[in-house]
């Protein structure tokens, strides 16, 4: 199991565990990170699973595909290291990764 | 259909899994009993070990959230079966449901973003997605507020109204019309066309409905052509003008532009009316929840989500498997048709605590009233903004809202859910 921490907008932290191969969105939802709305269920079709990765992790994880880049244009307050969590696949290298979750998705 | 009959068919054993209509639970979604309470029927279907086979429609019905979600998210599950049937079969299929010999309907209603898959779907969806983002939709808030205020001004002289026909039915034509760029005075025509076309999707459709659907499509088409010509001459800040620019940039064809405009109107018309009605009905059936919302307006967002979950206005869509696939613990061959009962999934106790309780503060509320996967509802932010503005305004302007007829009949059928009428009395606050 890979341990992840979701840091919410108010600074509170939610610890999560995920198996490699599942999505970061799934890990957040399972751990009760309500701010990850993920309304389309992970199809890159809604843009409501926005998260922000720390710079060093952003560089290390697989780059977003064109669909995700298009969709990121529409999230609220996008950052240079923004990702759609449903499109980020958990790998064993992510052990201990921290993920920032914005205040709102809509 | 009584619940007893439903319950007695619970114990489907392995050998019962093959389609066998005799002496088994039979889904009858056109009955008055189903309209009165589909949720007990859904619960009975959900309690079966595997999906329920609905003979009449040759469809395997999914009622568990996990199954519905899995199929909606599965990219090999498509809205149409064109990939594995011949053109002759497609024509025969179209004829079998009486969708043939209606040139305008075939060209602009039967083919659109919702009915497409693959490259066409991705391309069309990308073209219109930006028009329905929260930021774009938020720009409509003042216009929606002004429209709702005006409509309530007209009604506030009356103490008793039918909330559905006197209020809700006027809302979507004006609001979606405004998004598209249709002048306000033409909103009643939009409503008429939309109703004529949508009626033809009802299971009870006949040839008269067919003629009316075709005529409405033709009139709407001609109307749009005129409006497009106006916008070409003088572009405005509206969706049609922006779609014209995208058409001219080669991103979509003229036919696709027209079918998209029609879909936007049709997809959001009846559903908005229905959920306004059922949302109001829920507040009046559960006055303690209504009071909670009156006392704390910050609950409006969760309350609106709960209205969509509790009485999902578009409870049923379908998908075709294009590969052999396991669903709900059973293997199904390519070509199988699945029914996604979003309205049933939204009452699944495996996902929602006390699913049959209407709770305006429910959090999280990961319902599927807007679907899921690649066809996830484009209009969801608009639909929720309408509801937010409307119920906030009504709560501020009216006190003591009560049902004057407590027996509320809901529309019949599987694909729509909403009260036929909702007679209420209200007092200006
Ligand atoms: C008011 C309540 C509404 C509900 C419950 C609702 C529900 C849905 C659902 C469940 C789907 C997915 C269909 C499927 O899974 O096959 C869908 C798709 C769609 N909805 Fe909505 N909808 C609503 C309002 C609206 C509005 C107001 C609009 C437009 C202004 C709209 C536009 C669309 C479009 C264009 C699609 C097709 C998207 C695609 O195929 O990619 N809807 N809707
Ligand atoms: S969950 Fe919809 S885009 Fe990620």
Coordinates of C-alpha atoms in Angstrom, one line a residue, chain B residues 9 165 269:
Chain B
X9 CA -39.5 -13.0 -6.5
X165 CA -47.4 24.3 -14.9
X269 CA -35.9 21.2 -20.7

